[in-house]
Amino acid sequence: MLEKAIAEEKECVKRYEKKLTRFIIFFAILNLIELMLLISLPIEKSFLALIAVIAFDLVLLIMCISFFTWQQSGVFSPWLVINSTSEVKFSQKLKTLDDVSKIQLLEQKAKTTKGILRTNTLASLIPLYSRMDEPAKLKALADYMMNTKPKRKFERILRMDAMLAYYDYMDDAENYTKLFEENLQEITDLWENERINYKNLAIGRLISYLFYTNEYKEAFRLHNLLLEFLDKFAEVMPSFTPEQINWSRNVNCLDYAMYYCKMGEKEKAAESFRVALERFENTDVPFLKKQLEKVRRMLDEAGIDYT
């Protein structure tokens, strides 16, 4: 199903590009016709007509791009289109910063935005807070998002995913499974959506759910499946950068240590944790320090000798 979704995603991009090309041609012809009409008007009327034409073209352009964006992402928002240039610049700037600077910039942006932009900004802060091991900020953000009631489906999905990410970070199995089960229809909708990024999101949250409900073998199987598909996801998802793929594969030894421990494969758990210690024992990344200690306690409690 993932192979099919990736193929459909590529076809979807091609269809989008064809539609966009047709629209550009249509818009160019429309502007040519408008120009000819303006030239034919008396001088005293041409100025007002020019203003009317520019206003009409802007509205048409914004609505059409909003429609194309909706077909690509499932979100229809002319406001996002109007702000798209500044959003692209913001995203490009964000990529050049370290985690601390990213947090500062996103926190500043969250104070000045509303609606879907604010929800998206707040959701972007959760993985950064997790990486920097900021439990107090995470809790404050989670409490705020828990009390919000977004109207748009896309915003509700962002909110739900952010809350699941928070409970996952806190290892709060009870609240994670409760929220997952309360939003089972939305998780299903994510999986059934033709866009591959939604499917990837649904599988990721399902893996944690299976882990918290002691379905370790199935969670492990899906975890490996996602690892196999990282490069293929990168072909159709710009958010999957080489750095993110390398990060996922590099920290995988910690995940493997947990899975093997829970499945009772002590030797493999010890071997995976030794690899993790070799890679990260002197790390300065707060998240990795936290994970190392978490897995160390897990192995110690299971009586696994990793020395």
PDB file of C-alpha atoms in Angstrom:
ATOM      1  CA  MET A   1       0.000   0.000   0.000  1.00  0.00           C
ATOM      2  CA  LEU A   2       2.917   2.360   0.704  1.00  0.00           C
ATOM      3  CA  GLU A   3       4.513   1.541  -2.662  1.00  0.00           C
ATOM      4  CA  LYS A   4       1.201   2.346  -4.347  1.00  0.00           C
ATOM      5  CA  ALA A   5       0.815   5.570  -2.359  1.00  0.00           C
ATOM      6  CA  ILE A   6       4.315   6.733  -3.352  1.00  0.00           C
ATOM      7  CA  ALA A   7       3.558   6.020  -7.035  1.00  0.00           C
ATOM      8  CA  GLU A   8       0.258   7.907  -6.732  1.00  0.00           C
ATOM      9  CA  GLU A   9       2.057  10.790  -5.019  1.00  0.00           C
ATOM     10  CA  LYS A  10       4.428  11.102  -7.980  1.00  0.00           C
ATOM     11  CA  GLU A  11       1.470  11.061 -10.380  1.00  0.00           C
ATOM     12  CA  CYS A  12      -0.303  13.647  -8.239  1.00  0.00           C
ATOM     13  CA  VAL A  13       2.710  15.968  -8.502  1.00  0.00           C
ATOM     14  CA  LYS A  14       2.732  15.528 -12.299  1.00  0.00           C
ATOM     15  CA  ARG A  15      -0.998  16.313 -12.502  1.00  0.00           C
ATOM     16  CA  TYR A  16      -0.472  19.357 -10.311  1.00  0.00           C
ATOM     17  CA  GLU A  17       2.323  20.620 -12.568  1.00  0.00           C
ATOM     18  CA  LYS A  18       0.160  20.114 -15.682  1.00  0.00           C
ATOM     19  CA  LYS A  19      -2.754  21.997 -14.111  1.00  0.00           C
ATOM     20  CA  LEU A  20      -0.416  24.766 -13.036  1.00  0.00           C
ATOM     21  CA  THR A  21       1.018  25.053 -16.565  1.00  0.00           C
ATOM     22  CA  ARG A  22      -2.495  25.246 -18.049  1.00  0.00           C
ATOM     23  CA  PHE A  23      -3.455  27.887 -15.524  1.00  0.00           C
ATOM     24  CA  ILE A  24      -0.371  29.986 -16.340  1.00  0.00           C
ATOM     25  CA  ILE A  25      -1.243  29.817 -20.055  1.00  0.00           C
ATOM     26  CA  PHE A  26      -4.891  30.706 -19.290  1.00  0.00           C
ATOM     27  CA  PHE A  27      -3.817  33.590 -17.059  1.00  0.00           C
ATOM     28  CA  ALA A  28      -1.438  34.927 -19.725  1.00  0.00           C
ATOM     29  CA  ILE A  29      -4.182  34.829 -22.387  1.00  0.00           C
ATOM     30  CA  LEU A  30      -6.627  36.473 -19.974  1.00  0.00           C
ATOM     31  CA  ASN A  31      -4.141  39.274 -19.284  1.00  0.00           C
ATOM     32  CA  LEU A  32      -3.595  39.774 -23.011  1.00  0.00           C
ATOM     33  CA  ILE A  33      -7.347  40.093 -23.580  1.00  0.00           C
ATOM     34  CA  GLU A  34      -7.624  42.493 -20.630  1.00  0.00           C
ATOM     35  CA  LEU A  35      -4.772  44.577 -22.039  1.00  0.00           C
ATOM     36  CA  MET A  36      -6.459  44.812 -25.448  1.00  0.00           C
ATOM     37  CA  LEU A  37      -9.713  45.900 -23.800  1.00  0.00           C
ATOM     38  CA  LEU A  38      -7.910  48.544 -21.727  1.00  0.00           C
ATOM     39  CA  ILE A  39      -6.196  49.934 -24.820  1.00  0.00           C
ATOM     40  CA  SER A  40      -9.566  50.265 -26.549  1.00  0.00           C
ATOM     41  CA  LEU A  41     -11.072  52.301 -23.691  1.00  0.00           C
ATOM     42  CA  PRO A  42     -11.059  56.102 -23.530  1.00  0.00           C
ATOM     43  CA  ILE A  43      -8.180  57.500 -21.431  1.00  0.00           C
ATOM     44  CA  GLU A  44     -10.521  58.856 -18.720  1.00  0.00           C
ATOM     45  CA  LYS A  45     -11.948  55.373 -18.100  1.00  0.00           C
ATOM     46  CA  SER A  46      -8.779  53.318 -18.506  1.00  0.00           C
ATOM     47  CA  PHE A  47      -7.324  54.137 -15.071  1.00  0.00           C
ATOM     48  CA  LEU A  48     -10.382  52.896 -13.136  1.00  0.00           C
ATOM     49  CA  ALA A  49     -10.623  49.894 -15.450  1.00  0.00           C
ATOM     50  CA  LEU A  50      -6.947  49.104 -14.819  1.00  0.00           C
ATOM     51  CA  ILE A  51      -7.511  49.115 -11.042  1.00  0.00           C
ATOM     52  CA  ALA A  52     -10.567  46.859 -11.470  1.00  0.00           C
ATOM     53  CA  VAL A  53      -8.619  44.446 -13.697  1.00  0.00           C
ATOM     54  CA  ILE A  54      -5.676  44.260 -11.271  1.00  0.00           C
ATOM     55  CA  ALA A  55      -8.041  43.590  -8.343  1.00  0.00           C
ATOM     56  CA  PHE A  56      -9.883  40.909 -10.336  1.00  0.00           C
ATOM     57  CA  ASP A  57      -6.618  39.233 -11.388  1.00  0.00           C
ATOM     58  CA  LEU A  58      -5.280  39.206  -7.817  1.00  0.00           C
ATOM     59  CA  VAL A  59      -8.452  37.635  -6.436  1.00  0.00           C
ATOM     60  CA  LEU A  60      -8.517  35.076  -9.259  1.00  0.00           C
ATOM     61  CA  LEU A  61      -4.848  34.273  -8.747  1.00  0.00           C
ATOM     62  CA  ILE A  62      -5.201  33.822  -4.977  1.00  0.00           C
ATOM     63  CA  MET A  63      -8.324  31.651  -5.290  1.00  0.00           C
ATOM     64  CA  CYS A  64      -6.834  29.433  -8.003  1.00  0.00           C
ATOM     65  CA  ILE A  65      -3.575  28.909  -6.105  1.00  0.00           C
ATOM     66  CA  SER A  66      -5.627  28.198  -2.972  1.00  0.00           C
ATOM     67  CA  PHE A  67      -7.540  25.562  -4.947  1.00  0.00           C
ATOM     68  CA  PHE A  68      -4.312  23.972  -6.229  1.00  0.00           C
ATOM     69  CA  THR A  69      -2.881  24.013  -2.694  1.00  0.00           C
ATOM     70  CA  TRP A  70      -6.046  22.404  -1.364  1.00  0.00           C
ATOM     71  CA  GLN A  71      -5.688  19.599  -3.922  1.00  0.00           C
ATOM     72  CA  GLN A  72      -2.097  19.059  -2.787  1.00  0.00           C
ATOM     73  CA  SER A  73      -2.457  19.400   0.981  1.00  0.00           C
ATOM     74  CA  GLY A  74      -6.168  19.212   1.800  1.00  0.00           C
ATOM     75  CA  VAL A  75      -6.096  22.763   3.213  1.00  0.00           C
ATOM     76  CA  PHE A  76      -8.047  25.544   1.474  1.00  0.00           C
ATOM     77  CA  SER A  77      -6.795  28.842   2.826  1.00  0.00           C
ATOM     78  CA  PRO A  78      -6.406  32.011   0.707  1.00  0.00           C
ATOM     79  CA  TRP A  79      -4.752  33.594   3.753  1.00  0.00           C
ATOM     80  CA  LEU A  80      -1.940  31.021   3.575  1.00  0.00           C
ATOM     81  CA  VAL A  81      -1.450  31.822  -0.112  1.00  0.00           C
ATOM     82  CA  ILE A  82      -1.221  35.556   0.624  1.00  0.00           C
ATOM     83  CA  ASN A  83       1.422  34.803   3.260  1.00  0.00           C
ATOM     84  CA  SER A  84       3.171  32.087   1.257  1.00  0.00           C
ATOM     85  CA  THR A  85       6.178  34.219   0.271  1.00  0.00           C
ATOM     86  CA  SER A  86       6.933  35.205   3.859  1.00  0.00           C
ATOM     87  CA  GLU A  87       6.336  31.605   4.990  1.00  0.00           C
ATOM     88  CA  VAL A  88       8.845  30.264   2.451  1.00  0.00           C
ATOM     89  CA  LYS A  89      11.418  32.820   3.589  1.00  0.00           C
ATOM     90  CA  PHE A  90      10.726  31.917   7.210  1.00  0.00           C
ATOM     91  CA  SER A  91      11.172  28.188   6.495  1.00  0.00           C
ATOM     92  CA  GLN A  92      14.424  28.801   4.644  1.00  0.00           C
ATOM     93  CA  LYS A  93      15.765  30.898   7.507  1.00  0.00           C
ATOM     94  CA  LEU A  94      14.678  28.249  10.033  1.00  0.00           C
ATOM     95  CA  LYS A  95      16.724  25.575   8.257  1.00  0.00           C
ATOM     96  CA  THR A  96      19.941  27.558   8.758  1.00  0.00           C
ATOM     97  CA  LEU A  97      19.568  27.871  12.544  1.00  0.00           C
ATOM     98  CA  ASP A  98      20.553  25.632  15.445  1.00  0.00           C
ATOM     99  CA  ASP A  99      17.833  24.180  17.678  1.00  0.00           C
ATOM    100  CA  VAL A 100      18.015  26.936  20.319  1.00  0.00           C
ATOM    101  CA  SER A 101      17.662  29.677  17.685  1.00  0.00           C
ATOM    102  CA  LYS A 102      14.843  27.764  15.970  1.00  0.00           C
ATOM    103  CA  ILE A 103      12.928  27.635  19.246  1.00  0.00           C
ATOM    104  CA  GLN A 104      13.390  31.368  19.828  1.00  0.00           C
ATOM    105  CA  LEU A 105      12.219  32.216  16.312  1.00  0.00           C
ATOM    106  CA  LEU A 106       9.179  29.907  16.474  1.00  0.00           C
ATOM    107  CA  GLU A 107       8.197  31.177  19.927  1.00  0.00           C
ATOM    108  CA  GLN A 108       8.337  34.724  18.597  1.00  0.00           C
ATOM    109  CA  LYS A 109       6.236  33.787  15.573  1.00  0.00           C
ATOM    110  CA  ALA A 110       3.623  31.997  17.718  1.00  0.00           C
ATOM    111  CA  LYS A 111       2.918  35.288  19.506  1.00  0.00           C
ATOM    112  CA  THR A 112       2.033  37.086  16.281  1.00  0.00           C
ATOM    113  CA  THR A 113       0.071  34.454  14.330  1.00  0.00           C
ATOM    114  CA  LYS A 114      -3.438  33.035  14.510  1.00  0.00           C
ATOM    115  CA  GLY A 115      -5.428  30.094  13.215  1.00  0.00           C
ATOM    116  CA  ILE A 116      -3.709  27.373  11.236  1.00  0.00           C
ATOM    117  CA  LEU A 117      -0.376  29.254  11.133  1.00  0.00           C
ATOM    118  CA  ARG A 118      -0.302  29.435  14.929  1.00  0.00           C
ATOM    119  CA  THR A 119      -1.306  25.777  15.325  1.00  0.00           C
ATOM    120  CA  ASN A 120       1.380  24.724  12.851  1.00  0.00           C
ATOM    121  CA  THR A 121       3.993  26.881  14.616  1.00  0.00           C
ATOM    122  CA  LEU A 122       3.142  25.432  18.022  1.00  0.00           C
ATOM    123  CA  ALA A 123       3.179  21.888  16.642  1.00  0.00           C
ATOM    124  CA  SER A 124       6.658  22.575  15.181  1.00  0.00           C
ATOM    125  CA  LEU A 125       7.923  23.492  18.650  1.00  0.00           C
ATOM    126  CA  ILE A 126       7.124  20.101  20.220  1.00  0.00           C
ATOM    127  CA  PRO A 127       9.891  18.041  18.515  1.00  0.00           C
ATOM    128  CA  LEU A 128      12.358  20.857  19.220  1.00  0.00           C
ATOM    129  CA  TYR A 129      11.371  21.047  22.902  1.00  0.00           C
ATOM    130  CA  SER A 130      11.715  17.253  23.019  1.00  0.00           C
ATOM    131  CA  ARG A 131      15.146  17.331  21.394  1.00  0.00           C
ATOM    132  CA  MET A 132      16.319  20.002  23.842  1.00  0.00           C
ATOM    133  CA  ASP A 133      14.633  18.169  26.770  1.00  0.00           C
ATOM    134  CA  GLU A 134      12.408  21.062  27.892  1.00  0.00           C
ATOM    135  CA  PRO A 135       9.646  19.286  29.913  1.00  0.00           C
ATOM    136  CA  ALA A 136       8.266  22.497  31.478  1.00  0.00           C
ATOM    137  CA  LYS A 137       7.812  24.196  28.098  1.00  0.00           C
ATOM    138  CA  LEU A 138       6.373  21.010  26.646  1.00  0.00           C
ATOM    139  CA  LYS A 139       3.795  20.736  29.407  1.00  0.00           C
ATOM    140  CA  ALA A 140       2.765  24.404  29.078  1.00  0.00           C
ATOM    141  CA  LEU A 141       2.359  23.977  25.328  1.00  0.00           C
ATOM    142  CA  ALA A 142       0.462  20.696  25.701  1.00  0.00           C
ATOM    143  CA  ASP A 143      -1.889  22.246  28.288  1.00  0.00           C
ATOM    144  CA  TYR A 144      -2.596  25.129  25.920  1.00  0.00           C
ATOM    145  CA  MET A 145      -3.257  22.870  22.931  1.00  0.00           C
ATOM    146  CA  MET A 146      -5.431  20.554  24.993  1.00  0.00           C
ATOM    147  CA  ASN A 147      -7.748  23.486  25.726  1.00  0.00           C
ATOM    148  CA  THR A 148      -8.012  24.659  22.108  1.00  0.00           C
ATOM    149  CA  LYS A 149     -10.838  23.543  19.834  1.00  0.00           C
ATOM    150  CA  PRO A 150      -9.783  24.007  16.189  1.00  0.00           C
ATOM    151  CA  LYS A 151     -12.600  24.122  13.647  1.00  0.00           C
ATOM    152  CA  ARG A 152     -10.676  22.950  10.611  1.00  0.00           C
ATOM    153  CA  LYS A 153      -9.953  19.262  10.220  1.00  0.00           C
ATOM    154  CA  PHE A 154      -6.311  19.900   9.338  1.00  0.00           C
ATOM    155  CA  GLU A 155      -5.828  21.941  12.515  1.00  0.00           C
ATOM    156  CA  ARG A 156      -7.487  19.209  14.592  1.00  0.00           C
ATOM    157  CA  ILE A 157      -5.061  16.683  13.106  1.00  0.00           C
ATOM    158  CA  LEU A 158      -2.098  18.944  13.934  1.00  0.00           C
ATOM    159  CA  ARG A 159      -3.376  19.364  17.491  1.00  0.00           C
ATOM    160  CA  MET A 160      -3.949  15.636  17.932  1.00  0.00           C
ATOM    161  CA  ASP A 161      -0.510  14.765  16.567  1.00  0.00           C
ATOM    162  CA  ALA A 162       1.150  17.373  18.780  1.00  0.00           C
ATOM    163  CA  MET A 163      -0.557  15.946  21.874  1.00  0.00           C
ATOM    164  CA  LEU A 164       0.419  12.387  20.916  1.00  0.00           C
ATOM    165  CA  ALA A 165       4.012  13.557  20.417  1.00  0.00           C
ATOM    166  CA  TYR A 166       3.953  15.124  23.885  1.00  0.00           C
ATOM    167  CA  TYR A 167       2.627  11.983  25.594  1.00  0.00           C
ATOM    168  CA  ASP A 168       5.176   9.930  23.647  1.00  0.00           C
ATOM    169  CA  TYR A 169       7.987  12.136  24.910  1.00  0.00           C
ATOM    170  CA  MET A 170       6.683  11.802  28.479  1.00  0.00           C
ATOM    171  CA  ASP A 171       6.334   7.999  28.107  1.00  0.00           C
ATOM    172  CA  ASP A 172       2.739   8.513  29.228  1.00  0.00           C
ATOM    173  CA  ALA A 173       1.270   5.248  27.941  1.00  0.00           C
ATOM    174  CA  GLU A 174      -2.128   5.783  29.574  1.00  0.00           C
ATOM    175  CA  ASN A 175      -2.847   9.185  28.048  1.00  0.00           C
ATOM    176  CA  TYR A 176      -1.270   8.262  24.710  1.00  0.00           C
ATOM    177  CA  THR A 177      -3.453   5.187  24.246  1.00  0.00           C
ATOM    178  CA  LYS A 178      -6.526   7.053  25.493  1.00  0.00           C
ATOM    179  CA  LEU A 179      -6.042   9.945  23.051  1.00  0.00           C
ATOM    180  CA  PHE A 180      -5.201   7.556  20.197  1.00  0.00           C
ATOM    181  CA  GLU A 181      -8.359   5.528  20.769  1.00  0.00           C
ATOM    182  CA  GLU A 182     -10.496   8.670  21.124  1.00  0.00           C
ATOM    183  CA  ASN A 183      -9.213   9.826  17.732  1.00  0.00           C
ATOM    184  CA  LEU A 184      -9.214   6.470  16.001  1.00  0.00           C
ATOM    185  CA  GLN A 185     -11.388   7.771  13.156  1.00  0.00           C
ATOM    186  CA  GLU A 186      -8.979  10.618  12.454  1.00  0.00           C
ATOM    187  CA  ILE A 187      -6.017   8.202  12.558  1.00  0.00           C
ATOM    188  CA  THR A 188      -7.916   6.032  10.058  1.00  0.00           C
ATOM    189  CA  ASP A 189      -8.643   9.091   7.901  1.00  0.00           C
ATOM    190  CA  LEU A 190      -4.920   9.891   7.911  1.00  0.00           C
ATOM    191  CA  TRP A 191      -4.067   6.382   6.729  1.00  0.00           C
ATOM    192  CA  GLU A 192      -6.794   6.375   4.055  1.00  0.00           C
ATOM    193  CA  ASN A 193      -5.749   9.793   2.727  1.00  0.00           C
ATOM    194  CA  GLU A 194      -3.964   9.390  -0.613  1.00  0.00           C
ATOM    195  CA  ARG A 195      -1.131  11.720   0.413  1.00  0.00           C
ATOM    196  CA  ILE A 196       1.949   9.837   1.588  1.00  0.00           C
ATOM    197  CA  ASN A 197       2.848  12.300   4.374  1.00  0.00           C
ATOM    198  CA  TYR A 198      -0.472  11.530   6.103  1.00  0.00           C
ATOM    199  CA  LYS A 199       0.104   7.784   5.781  1.00  0.00           C
ATOM    200  CA  ASN A 200       3.597   8.165   7.231  1.00  0.00           C
ATOM    201  CA  LEU A 201       2.156  10.162  10.143  1.00  0.00           C
ATOM    202  CA  ALA A 202      -0.522   7.551  10.825  1.00  0.00           C
ATOM    203  CA  ILE A 203       1.982   4.661  10.852  1.00  0.00           C
ATOM    204  CA  GLY A 204       4.347   6.561  13.153  1.00  0.00           C
ATOM    205  CA  ARG A 205       1.632   7.144  15.745  1.00  0.00           C
ATOM    206  CA  LEU A 206       0.363   3.573  15.364  1.00  0.00           C
ATOM    207  CA  ILE A 207       3.854   2.236  16.137  1.00  0.00           C
ATOM    208  CA  SER A 208       3.912   4.062  19.479  1.00  0.00           C
ATOM    209  CA  TYR A 209       0.380   2.887  20.238  1.00  0.00           C
ATOM    210  CA  LEU A 210       1.334  -0.742  19.603  1.00  0.00           C
ATOM    211  CA  PHE A 211       4.419  -0.333  21.786  1.00  0.00           C
ATOM    212  CA  TYR A 212       2.374   1.117  24.663  1.00  0.00           C
ATOM    213  CA  THR A 213      -0.188  -1.688  24.375  1.00  0.00           C
ATOM    214  CA  ASN A 214       2.593  -4.329  24.526  1.00  0.00           C
ATOM    215  CA  GLU A 215       2.275  -5.340  20.847  1.00  0.00           C
ATOM    216  CA  TYR A 216       6.047  -5.175  20.554  1.00  0.00           C
ATOM    217  CA  LYS A 217       6.562  -7.510  17.602  1.00  0.00           C
ATOM    218  CA  GLU A 218       4.028  -5.691  15.419  1.00  0.00           C
ATOM    219  CA  ALA A 219       5.424  -2.297  16.436  1.00  0.00           C
ATOM    220  CA  PHE A 220       8.928  -3.559  15.586  1.00  0.00           C
ATOM    221  CA  ARG A 221       7.766  -4.798  12.181  1.00  0.00           C
ATOM    222  CA  LEU A 222       6.204  -1.438  11.290  1.00  0.00           C
ATOM    223  CA  HIS A 223       9.224   0.422  12.670  1.00  0.00           C
ATOM    224  CA  ASN A 224      11.487  -1.511  10.292  1.00  0.00           C
ATOM    225  CA  LEU A 225       9.046  -0.930   7.446  1.00  0.00           C
ATOM    226  CA  LEU A 226       9.287   2.841   7.874  1.00  0.00           C
ATOM    227  CA  LEU A 227      13.089   2.638   7.968  1.00  0.00           C
ATOM    228  CA  GLU A 228      13.052   0.762   4.659  1.00  0.00           C
ATOM    229  CA  PHE A 229      10.898   3.484   3.102  1.00  0.00           C
ATOM    230  CA  LEU A 230      12.887   6.530   4.258  1.00  0.00           C
ATOM    231  CA  ASP A 231      14.681   7.030   0.938  1.00  0.00           C
ATOM    232  CA  LYS A 232      11.476   6.455  -1.024  1.00  0.00           C
ATOM    233  CA  PHE A 233       9.630   8.970   1.160  1.00  0.00           C
ATOM    234  CA  ALA A 234      12.380  11.494   0.458  1.00  0.00           C
ATOM    235  CA  GLU A 235      11.633  11.215  -3.276  1.00  0.00           C
ATOM    236  CA  VAL A 236       8.128  12.638  -2.784  1.00  0.00           C
ATOM    237  CA  MET A 237       8.327  14.476   0.551  1.00  0.00           C
ATOM    238  CA  PRO A 238      10.591  17.566   0.611  1.00  0.00           C
ATOM    239  CA  SER A 239      10.456  17.551   4.432  1.00  0.00           C
ATOM    240  CA  PHE A 240      12.534  14.341   4.439  1.00  0.00           C
ATOM    241  CA  THR A 241      16.019  15.827   4.207  1.00  0.00           C
ATOM    242  CA  PRO A 242      19.211  13.723   4.098  1.00  0.00           C
ATOM    243  CA  GLU A 243      20.030  15.028   7.601  1.00  0.00           C
ATOM    244  CA  GLN A 244      16.717  13.749   8.977  1.00  0.00           C
ATOM    245  CA  ILE A 245      17.160  10.369   7.300  1.00  0.00           C
ATOM    246  CA  ASN A 246      20.688  10.035   8.686  1.00  0.00           C
ATOM    247  CA  TRP A 247      19.440  11.048  12.140  1.00  0.00           C
ATOM    248  CA  SER A 248      16.680   8.401  12.055  1.00  0.00           C
ATOM    249  CA  ARG A 249      19.085   5.670  11.059  1.00  0.00           C
ATOM    250  CA  ASN A 250      21.787   6.811  13.454  1.00  0.00           C
ATOM    251  CA  VAL A 251      19.567   6.774  16.576  1.00  0.00           C
ATOM    252  CA  ASN A 252      17.904   3.534  15.528  1.00  0.00           C
ATOM    253  CA  CYS A 253      20.244   1.533  17.788  1.00  0.00           C
ATOM    254  CA  LEU A 254      18.412   3.013  20.811  1.00  0.00           C
ATOM    255  CA  ASP A 255      15.016   1.994  19.414  1.00  0.00           C
ATOM    256  CA  TYR A 256      16.328  -1.488  18.664  1.00  0.00           C
ATOM    257  CA  ALA A 257      17.656  -1.852  22.197  1.00  0.00           C
ATOM    258  CA  MET A 258      14.183  -1.078  23.570  1.00  0.00           C
ATOM    259  CA  TYR A 259      12.368  -3.386  21.165  1.00  0.00           C
ATOM    260  CA  TYR A 260      14.723  -6.327  21.739  1.00  0.00           C
ATOM    261  CA  CYS A 261      14.532  -5.796  25.498  1.00  0.00           C
ATOM    262  CA  LYS A 262      10.727  -5.845  25.451  1.00  0.00           C
ATOM    263  CA  MET A 263      10.676  -8.902  23.182  1.00  0.00           C
ATOM    264  CA  GLY A 264      13.028 -10.785  25.524  1.00  0.00           C
ATOM    265  CA  GLU A 265      15.969 -10.926  23.096  1.00  0.00           C
ATOM    266  CA  LYS A 266      18.584  -9.968  25.669  1.00  0.00           C
ATOM    267  CA  GLU A 267      21.737 -10.478  23.613  1.00  0.00           C
ATOM    268  CA  LYS A 268      20.454  -8.339  20.743  1.00  0.00           C
ATOM    269  CA  ALA A 269      19.267  -5.673  23.202  1.00  0.00           C
ATOM    270  CA  ALA A 270      22.716  -5.557  24.816  1.00  0.00           C
ATOM    271  CA  GLU A 271      24.449  -5.414  21.431  1.00  0.00           C
ATOM    272  CA  SER A 272      22.236  -2.549  20.212  1.00  0.00           C
ATOM    273  CA  PHE A 273      22.787  -0.591  23.413  1.00  0.00           C
ATOM    274  CA  ARG A 274      26.552  -1.023  23.181  1.00  0.00           C
ATOM    275  CA  VAL A 275      26.370   0.539  19.705  1.00  0.00           C
ATOM    276  CA  ALA A 276      24.295   3.397  21.171  1.00  0.00           C
ATOM    277  CA  LEU A 277      26.836   3.959  23.939  1.00  0.00           C
ATOM    278  CA  GLU A 278      29.663   4.021  21.423  1.00  0.00           C
ATOM    279  CA  ARG A 279      27.843   6.646  19.322  1.00  0.00           C
ATOM    280  CA  PHE A 280      26.206   8.827  21.966  1.00  0.00           C
ATOM    281  CA  GLU A 281      27.838   8.376  25.381  1.00  0.00           C
ATOM    282  CA  ASN A 282      29.576  11.760  25.021  1.00  0.00           C
ATOM    283  CA  THR A 283      26.731  13.496  23.178  1.00  0.00           C
ATOM    284  CA  ASP A 284      25.674  17.029  24.052  1.00  0.00           C
ATOM    285  CA  VAL A 285      22.148  16.564  22.642  1.00  0.00           C
ATOM    286  CA  PRO A 286      19.743  16.612  25.636  1.00  0.00           C
ATOM    287  CA  PHE A 287      17.241  14.262  23.954  1.00  0.00           C
ATOM    288  CA  LEU A 288      19.896  11.608  23.335  1.00  0.00           C
ATOM    289  CA  LYS A 289      21.167  11.879  26.918  1.00  0.00           C
ATOM    290  CA  LYS A 290      17.607  11.336  28.157  1.00  0.00           C
ATOM    291  CA  GLN A 291      17.058   8.374  25.829  1.00  0.00           C
ATOM    292  CA  LEU A 292      20.345   6.758  26.816  1.00  0.00           C
ATOM    293  CA  GLU A 293      19.387   6.866  30.485  1.00  0.00           C
ATOM    294  CA  LYS A 294      15.877   5.643  29.725  1.00  0.00           C
ATOM    295  CA  VAL A 295      17.148   2.607  27.803  1.00  0.00           C
ATOM    296  CA  ARG A 296      19.877   1.993  30.394  1.00  0.00           C
ATOM    297  CA  ARG A 297      17.235   1.791  33.155  1.00  0.00           C
ATOM    298  CA  MET A 298      15.089  -0.478  31.006  1.00  0.00           C
ATOM    299  CA  LEU A 299      17.961  -2.903  30.439  1.00  0.00           C
ATOM    300  CA  ASP A 300      19.057  -2.766  34.070  1.00  0.00           C
ATOM    301  CA  GLU A 301      15.520  -3.587  35.240  1.00  0.00           C
ATOM    302  CA  ALA A 302      15.448  -6.523  32.805  1.00  0.00           C
ATOM    303  CA  GLY A 303      18.769  -7.786  34.140  1.00  0.00           C
ATOM    304  CA  ILE A 304      20.548  -7.381  30.800  1.00  0.00           C
ATOM    305  CA  ASP A 305      24.342  -7.083  30.956  1.00  0.00           C
ATOM    306  CA  TYR A 306      25.487  -4.687  28.209  1.00  0.00           C
ATOM    307  CA  THR A 307      29.060  -4.188  29.475  1.00  0.00           C
TER     308      THR A 307
END
